[in-house]
């Protein structure tokens, strides 16, 4: 089933606690603190003074001690006794007072749980098909590769100051139950002739402008998978828009460059990545043919499911609206201990599942689950709901109130309900998906739900057809009408996905036309959202925090330089001195540009030109006296420019070792200058490690060996 990894780091929790104290004591501004807490998965709510804590569960895996740790933080630190399972296989705890968040993160860490990079401009929780490791169809347990990717990219300098968030999924066979189609990066295990490897997709996304991923690699062997992933992530970091945040997801790079242009840029980046990381170790799985058996679909299976291991079964657990209370968390932990289960999984459809159940144990285990408030999935209960206006700053409609009123009917349709167009419930991948919005009719703001039909993010699927927008007060009628039409007009057991495309968008528009129209005399009947006694309004709570705060240019420069430093050292180790020198030049240029911007200068691409611009900017800055040691930053940069301009054949190992050490020391000095200029700047994760001193370089060390 895949082992659980401890991803915690206690040192960074100390740093976070200091940031919380500085903020509460008015010693840190709001923007800087927002960046600090988002990095640790602490997200602002609609309600003042309390926060949501998002717990990352790579592949959705949990053990009994972790369930207890989550129940502990609810009891001890939250003003709410319920946690929420998300479509990204996270668990979210809400209503946590800010002053308690460091204690919450520390307690979670005792069970090996982390919230690091669960929010902000970075790689979010990495998801996988829930049945990986036990599904008869699978080629490999992709959690092996998922764990390798998480270990590689978590806290990686490349991912700390990205233009926007980045979402990754892993699927264990061509069915693609983890829905790579709608991810920034989708990894799918495939069989190609006699070989096993992965198909790689990129550029998918929902929310604003849904976009289906394009195929970047039809087939790569597992030895190259991390390299392919890093190349695509590096493209996002390098080319995505850092100014217009609404256009900063990687799907917009596909539109900007065109599919062929995107692939050309990817091939350039991949060649560079492969050269730098050619000798890096990589995860290796146990591969198999896989059976041509039932496709379980996204999320937990909808019934008891036979595993690839003979005689064993998966037992799905229905979790209505994805909500778990303290008693249920503790009950599950006790049940797992009693029966010796080492793992339970949360799934993309906000449910849970247990594996390795014998047929004789199914009825007894089901009865135990019923005692703590759980049942098996039932036809119609495949309803996924985001928090909406209950807690989310971006929420427009009360998705948590309307969600329990909806069901998928006899055909067990997948219903997805989001409180705004950002689509955290993934409405564009449901059979029926809706998201909340406000529309002005007859001078009044009226809550509506935009409807989608026939979405499927799996292999062979497509983003849903966009239907009409229906007043919130009529959405139940609209969905009931669509379900009835499907049952009445389908051909045999025709899937809703196929049926909806056969009927077409115009047909749905006509079917719901009377519900869309609001006559003046009907306005009063549609003015209120579900669960509200007052007229609808959209609260102006400022920008959402999922995307993080505005970029700090100096931080981006140092983290990008740290990424180049990793490549520089790897290339030098391989004695690829010319390529290593190019990375060193990029480091010097990036940091020179960052410091220059900090003191009112400009970015120059030519390194010698940047050194001169830095000298001018430092000399002109009132914050830097001309006699200051800091003016030497520009002098050293000019020296590096001259040395890096030498012909490649003049470098050898000893010469580069000494030069790179000087560049690293200069980087440290530049960081100290920047932090003195801006005390709230945190560059700790972007700086080179201290190295032992060596003798000064001689001219002979720059010449060929």
XYZ file of C-alpha atoms in Angstrom:
705
model
C 0.000 0.000 0.000
C 3.021 2.358 0.069
C 4.845 3.475 3.203
C 4.123 6.726 5.014
C 6.961 9.260 5.031
C 7.811 11.725 7.801
C 8.079 15.072 6.007
C 8.372 17.298 9.069
C 11.047 19.862 9.938
C 11.039 21.197 13.501
C 13.488 24.017 12.755
C 11.060 25.683 10.376
C 8.309 25.433 12.996
C 10.501 27.450 15.373
C 10.870 30.026 12.615
C 7.111 30.084 12.034
C 6.456 30.616 15.744
C 8.814 33.596 15.708
C 6.935 35.013 12.714
C 3.585 34.620 14.521
C 4.947 36.389 17.588
C 6.485 39.168 15.497
C 3.190 39.696 13.692
C 1.106 39.716 16.880
C 3.585 42.147 18.449
C 3.323 44.459 15.403
C 6.917 43.752 14.344
C 6.078 42.148 10.988
C 3.838 43.571 8.280
C 0.786 41.747 6.986
C 2.123 40.856 3.529
C 5.295 39.260 4.843
C 3.424 37.346 7.517
C 0.855 36.111 5.019
C 3.664 34.650 2.927
C 5.181 32.991 6.020
C 1.966 31.359 7.183
C 0.877 30.237 3.704
C 4.206 28.461 3.333
C 3.220 26.520 6.460
C -0.310 25.766 5.247
C -2.121 28.295 7.481
C -4.894 30.006 5.514
C -7.097 32.981 6.383
C -10.850 32.515 6.834
C -13.832 34.812 6.343
C -14.011 34.993 10.121
C -11.529 37.369 11.741
C -8.912 35.978 14.111
C -9.215 32.311 13.137
C -7.488 30.303 10.436
C -7.708 27.072 8.488
C -4.794 24.639 8.831
C -4.332 22.431 5.766
C -2.623 19.086 6.411
C -0.819 17.555 3.435
C -1.373 13.837 2.898
C 0.611 12.749 -0.190
C -1.525 10.117 -1.902
C -4.140 10.568 0.849
C -2.464 8.150 3.296
C -2.996 8.215 7.071
C -2.246 5.939 10.012
C -3.911 5.621 13.420
C -1.501 7.898 15.364
C -2.037 10.581 12.740
C -5.823 10.326 13.063
C -5.406 10.817 16.814
C -3.096 13.787 16.331
C -5.712 15.443 14.108
C -8.451 14.784 16.667
C -6.178 16.191 19.394
C -5.674 19.521 17.617
C -9.423 19.804 17.060
C -10.137 19.250 20.743
C -7.329 21.410 22.089
C -6.956 24.289 19.640
C -9.934 24.640 17.287
C -13.270 26.328 17.927
C -14.873 23.665 15.712
C -14.988 19.874 16.101
C -15.022 18.924 12.410
C -12.275 18.519 9.818
C -12.853 18.510 6.077
C -11.417 16.159 3.424
C -10.540 18.017 0.224
C -10.427 16.965 -3.416
C -6.619 17.184 -3.186
C -6.543 14.473 -0.489
C -5.723 17.022 2.218
C -7.451 17.365 5.583
C -8.395 20.888 6.702
C -9.025 22.026 10.263
C -10.898 25.340 10.554
C -11.471 27.953 13.263
C -7.962 27.784 14.735
C -6.976 31.048 16.506
C -3.756 32.407 15.035
C -1.868 32.278 18.341
C -2.521 28.513 18.515
C -1.243 27.658 15.025
C 2.410 27.011 16.045
C 1.249 24.538 18.704
C -1.035 22.865 16.142
C 1.808 22.407 13.666
C 4.107 21.047 16.373
C 1.536 18.511 17.545
C 0.893 17.331 13.985
C 4.654 16.949 13.535
C 4.815 14.482 16.445
C 2.807 12.106 14.217
C 4.887 12.805 11.107
C 2.340 15.173 9.539
C 3.318 18.369 7.757
C 1.452 21.404 6.453
C 4.517 22.762 4.630
C 3.615 24.153 1.168
C -0.048 23.160 1.485
C -0.881 26.742 0.459
C 0.880 29.482 -1.490
C 2.816 29.674 -4.749
C 4.333 26.224 -4.710
C 3.603 22.565 -5.435
C 0.472 21.657 -3.500
C -0.330 18.206 -2.115
C 0.454 15.520 -4.707
C -2.514 13.234 -5.346
C -2.794 9.688 -6.660
C -5.461 7.182 -7.559
C -6.818 5.946 -4.242
C -6.366 2.265 -5.120
C -2.691 2.479 -6.039
C -0.986 -0.621 -4.682
C -4.092 -2.808 -4.682
C -5.881 -2.219 -8.013
C -5.927 -5.193 -10.438
C -5.500 -2.848 -13.416
C -2.369 -1.088 -12.222
C 1.064 -1.400 -13.798
C 2.863 -0.194 -10.678
C 2.159 1.217 -7.233
C 2.694 4.867 -8.184
C 2.958 5.924 -4.558
C 6.596 4.831 -4.849
C 7.144 7.484 -7.518
C 4.865 9.973 -5.775
C 6.961 9.703 -2.605
C 10.109 10.271 -4.637
C 8.622 13.385 -6.224
C 7.433 14.769 -2.874
C 10.861 14.234 -1.293
C 12.547 15.909 -4.272
C 10.324 18.982 -4.578
C 9.305 19.741 -0.972
C 11.435 22.662 0.299
C 13.252 22.655 -3.054
C 14.475 26.187 -3.942
C 12.834 25.801 -7.358
C 9.366 25.593 -5.780
C 9.524 28.252 -3.055
C 8.735 31.420 -5.040
C 6.760 30.185 -8.041
C 4.432 32.495 -10.011
C 1.369 30.518 -8.829
C 0.390 27.208 -7.289
C 1.107 23.950 -9.126
C -0.874 20.692 -8.883
C 0.364 17.178 -9.691
C -1.390 13.797 -9.918
C -0.139 10.212 -10.323
C -2.187 7.405 -11.890
C -1.202 3.732 -11.915
C -2.642 2.764 -15.317
C -4.097 4.220 -18.513
C -7.543 4.644 -16.899
C -6.006 7.667 -15.105
C -8.283 7.615 -12.071
C -6.297 10.519 -10.556
C -7.543 12.748 -13.422
C -4.314 14.001 -14.961
C -6.343 15.759 -17.640
C -7.136 18.664 -15.325
C -3.789 18.982 -13.523
C -0.836 21.273 -14.096
C 1.158 18.042 -14.369
C -0.393 14.588 -14.773
C 1.684 11.390 -14.553
C 0.149 8.143 -15.886
C 1.792 4.702 -15.727
C 1.583 3.022 -19.159
C 2.730 -0.060 -21.051
C 4.452 0.595 -24.382
C 5.077 -2.650 -26.209
C 7.274 -4.660 -23.869
C 8.326 -1.617 -21.864
C 6.777 0.085 -18.859
C 6.993 3.773 -18.076
C 4.907 6.935 -17.899
C 2.863 9.248 -20.059
C 3.278 12.859 -18.949
C 0.681 15.595 -19.460
C 0.892 19.289 -18.610
C -1.187 22.446 -18.768
C -4.492 21.184 -17.397
C -6.582 23.235 -14.994
C -10.084 24.149 -13.873
C -11.452 27.361 -12.362
C -10.965 30.437 -14.512
C -10.811 29.176 -18.117
C -10.874 25.343 -17.815
C -8.088 23.792 -19.876
C -7.372 20.173 -20.789
C -3.765 19.066 -20.402
C -1.657 18.345 -23.471
C 0.629 15.324 -23.824
C 4.235 16.323 -23.243
C 5.722 12.833 -23.340
C 3.887 9.778 -24.705
C 6.383 7.545 -22.941
C 9.316 8.049 -20.583
C 11.120 5.427 -18.524
C 11.023 5.816 -14.765
C 14.689 6.852 -14.688
C 13.711 10.072 -16.519
C 10.434 10.843 -14.750
C 11.763 13.249 -12.095
C 13.816 15.018 -14.767
C 10.739 15.516 -16.960
C 8.757 16.791 -13.989
C 11.494 19.228 -12.963
C 11.793 20.558 -16.511
C 8.061 21.336 -16.666
C 8.070 22.926 -13.207
C 11.134 24.978 -14.168
C 9.229 26.211 -17.248
C 6.400 27.401 -15.024
C 8.854 29.159 -12.729
C 10.735 30.764 -15.610
C 7.974 31.782 -18.028
C 4.627 32.097 -16.203
C 3.369 35.633 -15.597
C 4.502 37.048 -12.235
C 2.500 40.265 -12.653
C -0.963 39.251 -13.905
C -1.759 36.583 -11.352
C -4.982 35.510 -13.050
C -2.815 34.457 -16.007
C -0.054 32.787 -14.007
C -1.031 29.103 -14.163
C 0.919 26.866 -16.520
C -2.177 26.310 -18.694
C -1.745 29.869 -19.923
C 1.774 29.024 -21.123
C 0.224 26.441 -23.449
C -2.013 29.189 -24.855
C 0.812 31.722 -24.976
C 3.345 29.527 -26.793
C 0.872 27.214 -28.542
C 1.158 23.431 -28.016
C 4.155 23.080 -30.351
C 5.901 26.129 -28.931
C 5.280 24.836 -25.412
C 6.832 21.480 -26.319
C 9.825 23.210 -27.886
C 10.441 25.196 -24.684
C 10.000 21.995 -22.668
C 12.579 20.113 -24.750
C 15.103 22.906 -24.177
C 14.495 22.804 -20.427
C 14.549 19.005 -20.310
C 17.917 18.833 -22.083
C 19.364 21.213 -19.482
C 17.780 19.360 -16.568
C 18.933 15.966 -17.816
C 22.480 17.231 -18.236
C 22.541 18.561 -14.670
C 20.764 15.678 -12.926
C 21.975 12.784 -15.079
C 23.399 10.813 -12.139
C 20.575 11.489 -9.688
C 18.945 8.457 -8.076
C 15.322 7.803 -8.974
C 12.390 5.809 -7.511
C 11.962 2.308 -8.915
C 8.707 0.392 -8.760
C 7.668 -3.208 -9.331
C 5.956 -3.306 -12.722
C 3.287 -5.679 -14.020
C 0.985 -6.173 -16.976
C -2.237 -5.238 -15.182
C -5.625 -6.817 -15.775
C -8.340 -5.654 -18.136
C -10.818 -5.360 -15.287
C -13.371 -2.931 -13.865
C -12.307 0.721 -13.720
C -12.992 1.967 -10.184
C -13.119 5.652 -11.184
C -11.948 8.793 -9.383
C -12.066 8.622 -5.623
C -13.032 5.621 -3.522
C -14.742 2.674 -5.236
C -18.506 2.818 -5.029
C -18.770 -0.732 -3.631
C -16.618 -3.405 -2.006
C -13.804 -3.888 -4.500
C -11.672 -6.996 -5.140
C -7.930 -6.246 -4.901
C -5.145 -7.641 -7.076
C -4.059 -9.542 -3.962
C -6.152 -12.764 -4.003
C -8.837 -12.980 -1.336
C -8.512 -9.346 -0.224
C -10.901 -6.431 -0.722
C -11.144 -2.653 -0.442
C -13.921 -1.347 1.781
C -15.066 2.174 0.823
C -16.263 4.497 3.595
C -18.821 7.184 2.800
C -18.024 10.546 4.419
C -20.928 12.919 3.661
C -19.632 16.298 2.445
C -16.131 15.143 3.469
C -16.663 16.084 7.132
C -15.248 14.088 10.079
C -15.758 14.896 13.755
C -13.520 14.129 16.726
C -15.441 11.020 17.769
C -15.218 9.589 14.253
C -11.476 10.294 13.995
C -10.823 8.583 17.328
C -13.178 5.748 16.441
C -11.361 5.067 13.194
C -7.991 5.129 14.965
C -9.208 2.615 17.574
C -10.671 0.366 14.887
C -7.380 0.429 12.948
C -5.415 -0.523 16.066
C -7.832 -3.307 16.952
C -7.716 -4.860 13.487
C -4.071 -4.172 12.718
C -4.593 -1.786 9.796
C -1.478 0.279 9.136
C -3.168 2.710 6.776
C -6.426 4.380 5.755
C -6.774 6.667 2.747
C -8.728 9.810 2.015
C -9.799 10.172 -1.601
C -10.429 12.800 -4.278
C -14.196 12.406 -3.820
C -13.898 13.362 -0.115
C -14.449 9.800 1.102
C -12.166 7.196 2.722
C -11.199 3.566 2.167
C -9.597 0.627 3.952
C -7.726 -2.117 2.097
C -6.662 -5.721 2.704
C -10.019 -6.903 4.082
C -10.873 -10.606 3.820
C -14.360 -11.527 2.651
C -15.170 -13.009 6.057
C -14.322 -9.704 7.757
C -16.419 -7.414 5.553
C -19.719 -7.685 7.449
C -18.132 -7.341 10.897
C -16.037 -4.360 9.839
C -19.057 -2.714 8.230
C -20.984 -3.087 11.500
C -18.102 -1.524 13.457
C -17.979 1.418 11.066
C -21.728 1.942 11.455
C -21.287 2.278 15.225
C -18.997 5.268 14.728
C -21.255 6.898 12.143
C -20.025 5.558 8.786
C -21.708 3.578 6.042
C -20.865 2.241 2.612
C -21.516 4.498 -0.409
C -25.130 4.503 -1.615
C -26.502 5.348 -5.043
C -26.840 9.118 -5.285
C -24.490 10.147 -2.453
C -21.485 10.894 -4.712
C -21.687 14.606 -3.902
C -18.515 16.666 -3.409
C -18.733 20.096 -1.762
C -16.175 22.837 -1.046
C -16.498 25.036 2.094
C -17.966 28.001 0.160
C -19.200 30.876 2.289
C -18.993 28.811 5.476
C -15.284 29.701 5.834
C -13.635 30.605 2.514
C -12.727 34.224 1.772
C -13.472 33.644 -1.922
C -16.840 31.948 -1.362
C -19.845 33.514 -3.101
C -22.609 30.999 -2.377
C -23.363 28.626 0.503
C -22.231 25.360 -1.092
C -22.230 23.537 2.255
C -25.959 24.253 2.662
C -27.098 23.295 -0.842
C -24.743 20.288 -1.125
C -26.580 18.006 1.338
C -29.863 18.762 -0.482
C -28.529 17.327 -3.766
C -27.972 13.763 -4.896
C -26.960 11.882 -8.018
C -30.129 9.792 -8.209
C -30.590 6.213 -9.375
C -27.789 6.520 -11.953
C -25.407 7.493 -9.129
C -24.248 10.594 -10.972
C -21.206 12.483 -9.698
C -22.383 15.895 -8.420
C -19.756 18.571 -7.710
C -20.650 21.791 -5.849
C -18.330 24.820 -5.581
C -19.066 28.125 -3.888
C -17.231 30.171 -6.554
C -15.667 29.866 -10.011
C -12.299 28.737 -8.589
C -13.870 25.294 -8.497
C -12.241 23.542 -5.526
C -14.949 20.855 -5.787
C -13.893 20.313 -9.428
C -17.339 21.019 -10.982
C -15.985 20.778 -14.534
C -15.148 17.088 -13.969
C -18.504 15.982 -12.507
C -21.476 14.500 -14.326
C -23.254 17.569 -13.006
C -21.115 20.366 -11.631
C -22.127 23.784 -10.327
C -20.309 26.833 -9.020
C -21.681 29.916 -7.294
C -21.774 33.383 -8.789
C -23.758 36.613 -8.470
C -25.816 38.022 -11.361
C -27.644 41.322 -11.477
C -31.221 41.126 -12.747
C -33.819 43.891 -12.598
C -31.441 45.980 -10.493
C -30.938 43.275 -7.849
C -27.964 40.989 -7.175
C -29.228 37.416 -7.321
C -27.256 34.268 -6.309
C -26.814 31.854 -9.207
C -25.139 28.544 -9.957
C -23.333 28.074 -13.230
C -23.985 24.489 -14.349
C -21.656 22.076 -16.168
C -22.638 18.743 -17.727
C -20.719 15.576 -18.524
C -17.237 16.196 -17.185
C -14.666 13.426 -16.798
C -11.024 14.070 -15.913
C -9.907 10.468 -16.466
C -8.326 8.840 -19.512
C -10.517 9.422 -22.579
C -12.500 12.098 -20.745
C -13.041 15.810 -21.312
C -13.848 18.959 -19.368
C -17.615 19.312 -18.972
C -19.958 21.162 -21.322
C -20.898 24.585 -20.011
C -24.623 24.913 -19.401
C -26.791 27.841 -18.315
C -26.572 29.780 -15.047
C -29.631 29.164 -12.847
C -30.774 31.139 -9.784
C -29.626 29.437 -6.587
C -33.223 29.124 -5.380
C -34.028 26.944 -8.422
C -30.888 24.802 -8.624
C -32.503 21.766 -6.984
C -35.293 21.797 -9.564
C -32.787 22.171 -12.376
C -30.702 19.196 -11.272
C -33.759 17.001 -10.691
C -34.983 17.849 -14.200
C -31.635 16.916 -15.756
C -31.455 13.624 -13.832
C -34.978 12.692 -14.926
C -34.206 13.565 -18.574
C -31.100 11.383 -18.467
C -33.007 8.351 -17.156
C -35.797 8.882 -19.685
C -33.678 9.525 -22.790
C -30.503 7.471 -22.414
C -29.793 4.447 -24.564
C -29.727 1.485 -22.200
C -27.089 2.133 -19.524
C -25.566 5.017 -21.502
C -23.118 6.958 -19.355
C -24.047 10.535 -18.518
C -20.756 11.607 -20.138
C -21.816 10.135 -23.503
C -25.480 11.094 -23.169
C -24.746 14.748 -22.388
C -22.607 15.108 -25.507
C -25.258 13.408 -27.618
C -27.844 15.876 -26.359
C -25.570 18.952 -26.702
C -25.372 22.371 -25.062
C -28.333 23.836 -26.945
C -30.592 21.045 -25.682
C -29.655 21.735 -22.041
C -30.221 25.441 -22.569
C -33.750 24.769 -23.836
C -34.453 22.227 -21.082
C -33.719 24.795 -18.366
C -34.814 27.991 -20.131
C -37.804 28.641 -17.882
C -35.646 28.283 -14.745
C -33.054 30.722 -16.082
C -35.607 33.439 -16.848
C -36.523 35.670 -13.906
C -39.488 37.975 -14.444
C -39.733 41.205 -12.419
C -42.480 39.805 -10.228
C -40.296 36.748 -9.422
C -37.264 38.650 -8.142
C -38.349 38.457 -4.502
C -38.449 34.642 -4.685
C -34.813 34.323 -5.801
C -33.075 37.020 -3.749
C -31.762 34.768 -0.973
C -29.097 32.108 -0.994
C -29.676 28.774 0.741
C -29.361 29.082 4.513
C -29.704 32.879 4.569
C -32.668 34.957 5.723
C -31.288 38.207 4.277
C -30.898 39.296 0.653
C -27.833 38.034 -1.207
C -24.635 40.031 -1.282
C -21.030 39.279 -2.139
C -18.714 40.265 0.707
C -15.579 42.167 -0.306
C -12.938 40.393 1.738
C -9.954 41.248 -0.425
C -8.120 38.803 -2.648
C -8.110 35.122 -1.912
C -5.061 33.581 -0.329
C -4.808 30.358 -2.324
C -2.528 32.186 -4.748
C -0.462 33.801 -2.014
C 0.682 37.374 -1.783
C 2.576 39.547 -4.225
C 6.033 38.417 -5.224
C 9.038 39.782 -3.395
C 11.466 40.198 -6.270
C 14.590 39.819 -4.177
C 13.263 36.552 -2.736
C 12.554 35.189 -6.205
C 16.082 36.142 -7.306
C 17.747 34.297 -4.417
C 15.601 31.171 -4.745
C 16.120 31.029 -8.505
C 19.844 31.403 -7.862
C 19.684 28.518 -5.372
C 18.147 26.321 -8.071
C 20.955 27.284 -10.456
C 23.471 26.498 -7.704
C 22.180 22.924 -7.448
C 22.626 22.494 -11.210
C 26.043 24.193 -11.100
C 27.378 21.805 -8.478
C 25.884 18.739 -10.178
C 27.411 19.689 -13.541
C 30.788 20.419 -12.001
C 30.735 17.015 -10.275
C 30.277 15.484 -13.737
C 33.218 17.602 -14.968
C 30.918 19.509 -17.336
C 32.814 22.724 -16.630
C 31.385 24.877 -19.428
C 27.800 24.125 -18.404
C 28.644 24.690 -14.727
C 30.113 28.091 -15.598
C 26.853 29.109 -17.293
C 24.956 28.268 -14.100
C 27.460 30.294 -12.067
C 26.922 33.226 -14.403
C 23.151 32.904 -13.935
C 23.605 32.929 -10.137
C 25.677 36.100 -10.231
C 23.273 37.794 -12.644
C 20.130 36.891 -10.670
C 21.486 38.124 -7.354
C 23.064 41.191 -8.939
C 19.677 42.041 -10.471
C 17.849 41.467 -7.182
C 20.166 43.671 -5.131
C 20.112 46.330 -7.832
C 16.300 46.451 -7.823
C 16.308 46.637 -4.020
C 18.327 49.881 -4.091
C 16.476 51.473 -6.993
C 18.566 50.182 -9.904
C 17.629 48.220 -12.995
C 17.906 44.661 -14.313
C 20.565 44.179 -17.000
C 20.996 40.843 -18.775
C 24.707 41.294 -19.554
C 26.647 40.366 -16.407
C 29.324 43.050 -16.803
C 26.594 45.603 -17.489
C 24.715 44.444 -14.389
C 27.882 44.881 -12.299
C 28.203 48.473 -13.508
C 24.505 49.149 -12.873
C 24.824 47.696 -9.368
C 27.844 49.920 -8.687
C 25.906 52.976 -9.849
C 22.788 52.054 -7.832
C 24.721 51.326 -4.632
C 26.735 54.544 -4.958
C 23.562 56.583 -5.527
C 21.619 54.976 -2.694
C 21.332 57.114 0.427
C 21.113 53.898 2.467
C 24.623 52.837 1.422
C 27.547 55.143 2.317
C 30.206 55.268 -0.400
C 32.835 54.024 2.035
C 30.622 51.070 2.991
C 31.828 47.514 2.519
C 28.545 46.897 0.648
C 29.800 48.877 -2.354
C 32.289 46.014 -2.812
C 29.362 43.813 -3.887
C 29.474 45.497 -7.285
C 33.271 45.242 -7.479
C 33.150 41.484 -6.847
C 30.357 41.063 -9.398
C 32.530 42.761 -12.010
C 35.343 40.353 -11.154
C 33.026 37.369 -11.590
C 31.847 38.737 -14.940
C 35.431 38.910 -16.184
C 36.357 35.448 -14.955
C 33.202 33.781 -16.277
C 33.794 35.347 -19.678
C 36.956 33.233 -20.087
C 36.919 30.461 -22.730
C 35.402 27.257 -21.355
C 38.573 25.265 -21.864
C 40.372 27.442 -19.305
C 38.381 25.982 -16.421
C 39.243 22.884 -14.449
C 37.961 21.341 -11.248
C 40.230 23.179 -8.822
C 39.681 26.533 -10.485
C 35.913 26.202 -10.453
C 35.901 24.947 -6.878
C 37.626 28.123 -5.730
C 35.575 30.438 -7.950
C 32.279 28.910 -6.903
C 33.245 29.229 -3.263
C 33.873 32.937 -3.805
C 30.505 33.308 -5.525
C 28.831 31.530 -2.605
C 30.541 33.811 -0.083
C 29.476 36.814 -2.154
C 25.927 35.436 -2.193
C 25.978 35.283 1.614
C 27.239 38.871 1.773
C 24.547 40.022 -0.660
C 21.894 38.299 1.447
C 23.168 39.986 4.613
C 22.973 43.359 2.854
C 19.405 42.653 1.704
C 18.272 41.557 5.164
C 19.780 44.694 6.699
C 17.781 46.710 4.182
C 14.602 44.726 4.857
C 14.560 43.019 8.266
C 11.479 40.958 7.417
C 13.094 39.299 4.410
C 13.608 35.550 4.918
C 16.245 34.071 2.606
C 17.314 31.200 4.866
C 16.180 28.457 2.486
C 17.953 30.011 -0.493
C 21.515 30.408 0.732
C 24.570 28.199 0.102
C 25.812 26.003 2.889
C 28.986 27.110 4.642
C 32.073 25.394 3.260
C 35.530 24.974 4.767
C 38.080 27.538 3.629
C 40.570 26.638 0.887
C 43.710 28.218 -0.445
C 43.359 31.212 -2.756
C 43.108 30.381 -6.448
C 46.177 30.773 -8.551
C 46.264 31.621 -12.246
C 47.308 28.046 -13.007
C 44.079 26.740 -11.506
C 42.157 28.505 -14.260
C 44.087 26.827 -17.031
C 43.477 23.399 -18.525
C 44.431 20.327 -16.534
